[in-house]
Amino acid sequence: MSLSKLHGGSSSSATACAACKFQRKKCTKNCLLAPYFPQDRYKQFLNAHRLFGISNITKMLKGIQESERDIAMQNLILHANARALDPVGGVYKIMSDLRRRISYYETELNSIRQEVALYRSLAHPQQMPMQSQSQELSFGCYSYGDLLEQGEEYVNADGYETSKVKLEKEVISNPDQFLSQILMPSQVI
């Protein structure tokens, strides 16, 4: 026995769509809103009704071709649910948040690609021509802090070897020897 029969109603009210149930009328076989708002989607119907109104929804459905109705109603329900969640922003806020996330992840991806290109150029500096290395790296790393040590030699981020830095490191590690080279022999303590 159905719930509607227990409450004294007819069996047709148990299968009424959310729109007909809201309007308290019998749902017919050719109801325009029944495919989009079945009985279990009452909340979605209320959101659409608050935003657009039943008469505007039915006018819109009658004004478009049957092949386009499904897409139109999906969009209408999406807008109504988004506006119910965020009355100010609605779908616009969702789209702007997604655009911001896409932009962030594109920036992150470009940064990671540059790092990968850097590490590839450092791992195989002789195999890659210098021109292709400079094209892969869109930034120039010429400061002392960007030099990397590979064994006994230093390599710039662009792949160029630097011997001057090696001398500077030796000077820092042996300050007595450095002083003896700079000072005159009579000044050496």
PDB file of N, CA and C in Angstrom, residues 96-108:
ATOM      1  N   SER A  96      34.536  32.131 -11.542  1.00  0.00           N
ATOM      2  CA  SER A  96      35.731  32.931 -11.245  1.00  0.00           C
ATOM      3  C   SER A  96      36.676  32.175 -10.317  1.00  0.00           C
ATOM      4  N   ASP A  97      36.139  31.403  -9.372  1.00  0.00           N
ATOM      5  CA  ASP A  97      36.998  30.572  -8.521  1.00  0.00           C
ATOM      6  C   ASP A  97      37.728  29.521  -9.345  1.00  0.00           C
ATOM      7  N   LEU A  98      37.025  28.903 -10.286  1.00  0.00           N
ATOM      8  CA  LEU A  98      37.664  27.903 -11.143  1.00  0.00           C
ATOM      9  C   LEU A  98      38.734  28.538 -12.034  1.00  0.00           C
ATOM     10  N   ARG A  99      38.453  29.719 -12.579  1.00  0.00           N
ATOM     11  CA  ARG A  99      39.462  30.410 -13.400  1.00  0.00           C
ATOM     12  C   ARG A  99      40.697  30.753 -12.582  1.00  0.00           C
ATOM     13  N   ARG A 100      40.478  31.195 -11.358  1.00  0.00           N
ATOM     14  CA  ARG A 100      41.604  31.532 -10.489  1.00  0.00           C
ATOM     15  C   ARG A 100      42.434  30.279 -10.180  1.00  0.00           C
ATOM     16  N   ARG A 101      41.773  29.158  -9.937  1.00  0.00           N
ATOM     17  CA  ARG A 101      42.499  27.915  -9.671  1.00  0.00           C
ATOM     18  C   ARG A 101      43.268  27.449 -10.901  1.00  0.00           C
ATOM     19  N   ILE A 102      42.650  27.568 -12.080  1.00  0.00           N
ATOM     20  CA  ILE A 102      43.333  27.186 -13.320  1.00  0.00           C
ATOM     21  C   ILE A 102      44.568  28.048 -13.522  1.00  0.00           C
ATOM     22  N   SER A 103      44.442  29.341 -13.316  1.00  0.00           N
ATOM     23  CA  SER A 103      45.577  30.252 -13.464  1.00  0.00           C
ATOM     24  C   SER A 103      46.697  29.892 -12.490  1.00  0.00           C
ATOM     25  N   TYR A 104      46.333  29.599 -11.252  1.00  0.00           N
ATOM     26  CA  TYR A 104      47.333  29.222 -10.250  1.00  0.00           C
ATOM     27  C   TYR A 104      48.067  27.953 -10.674  1.00  0.00           C
ATOM     28  N   TYR A 105      47.319  26.938 -11.110  1.00  0.00           N
ATOM     29  CA  TYR A 105      47.956  25.680 -11.481  1.00  0.00           C
ATOM     30  C   TYR A 105      48.749  25.796 -12.780  1.00  0.00           C
ATOM     31  N   GLU A 106      48.339  26.667 -13.704  1.00  0.00           N
ATOM     32  CA  GLU A 106      49.149  26.898 -14.903  1.00  0.00           C
ATOM     33  C   GLU A 106      50.477  27.548 -14.538  1.00  0.00           C
ATOM     34  N   THR A 107      50.451  28.500 -13.623  1.00  0.00           N
ATOM     35  CA  THR A 107      51.682  29.136 -13.156  1.00  0.00           C
ATOM     36  C   THR A 107      52.577  28.119 -12.474  1.00  0.00           C
ATOM     37  N   GLU A 108      51.981  27.288 -11.642  1.00  0.00           N
ATOM     38  CA  GLU A 108      52.736  26.235 -10.952  1.00  0.00           C
ATOM     39  C   GLU A 108      53.354  25.270 -11.960  1.00  0.00           C
TER      40      GLU A 108
END
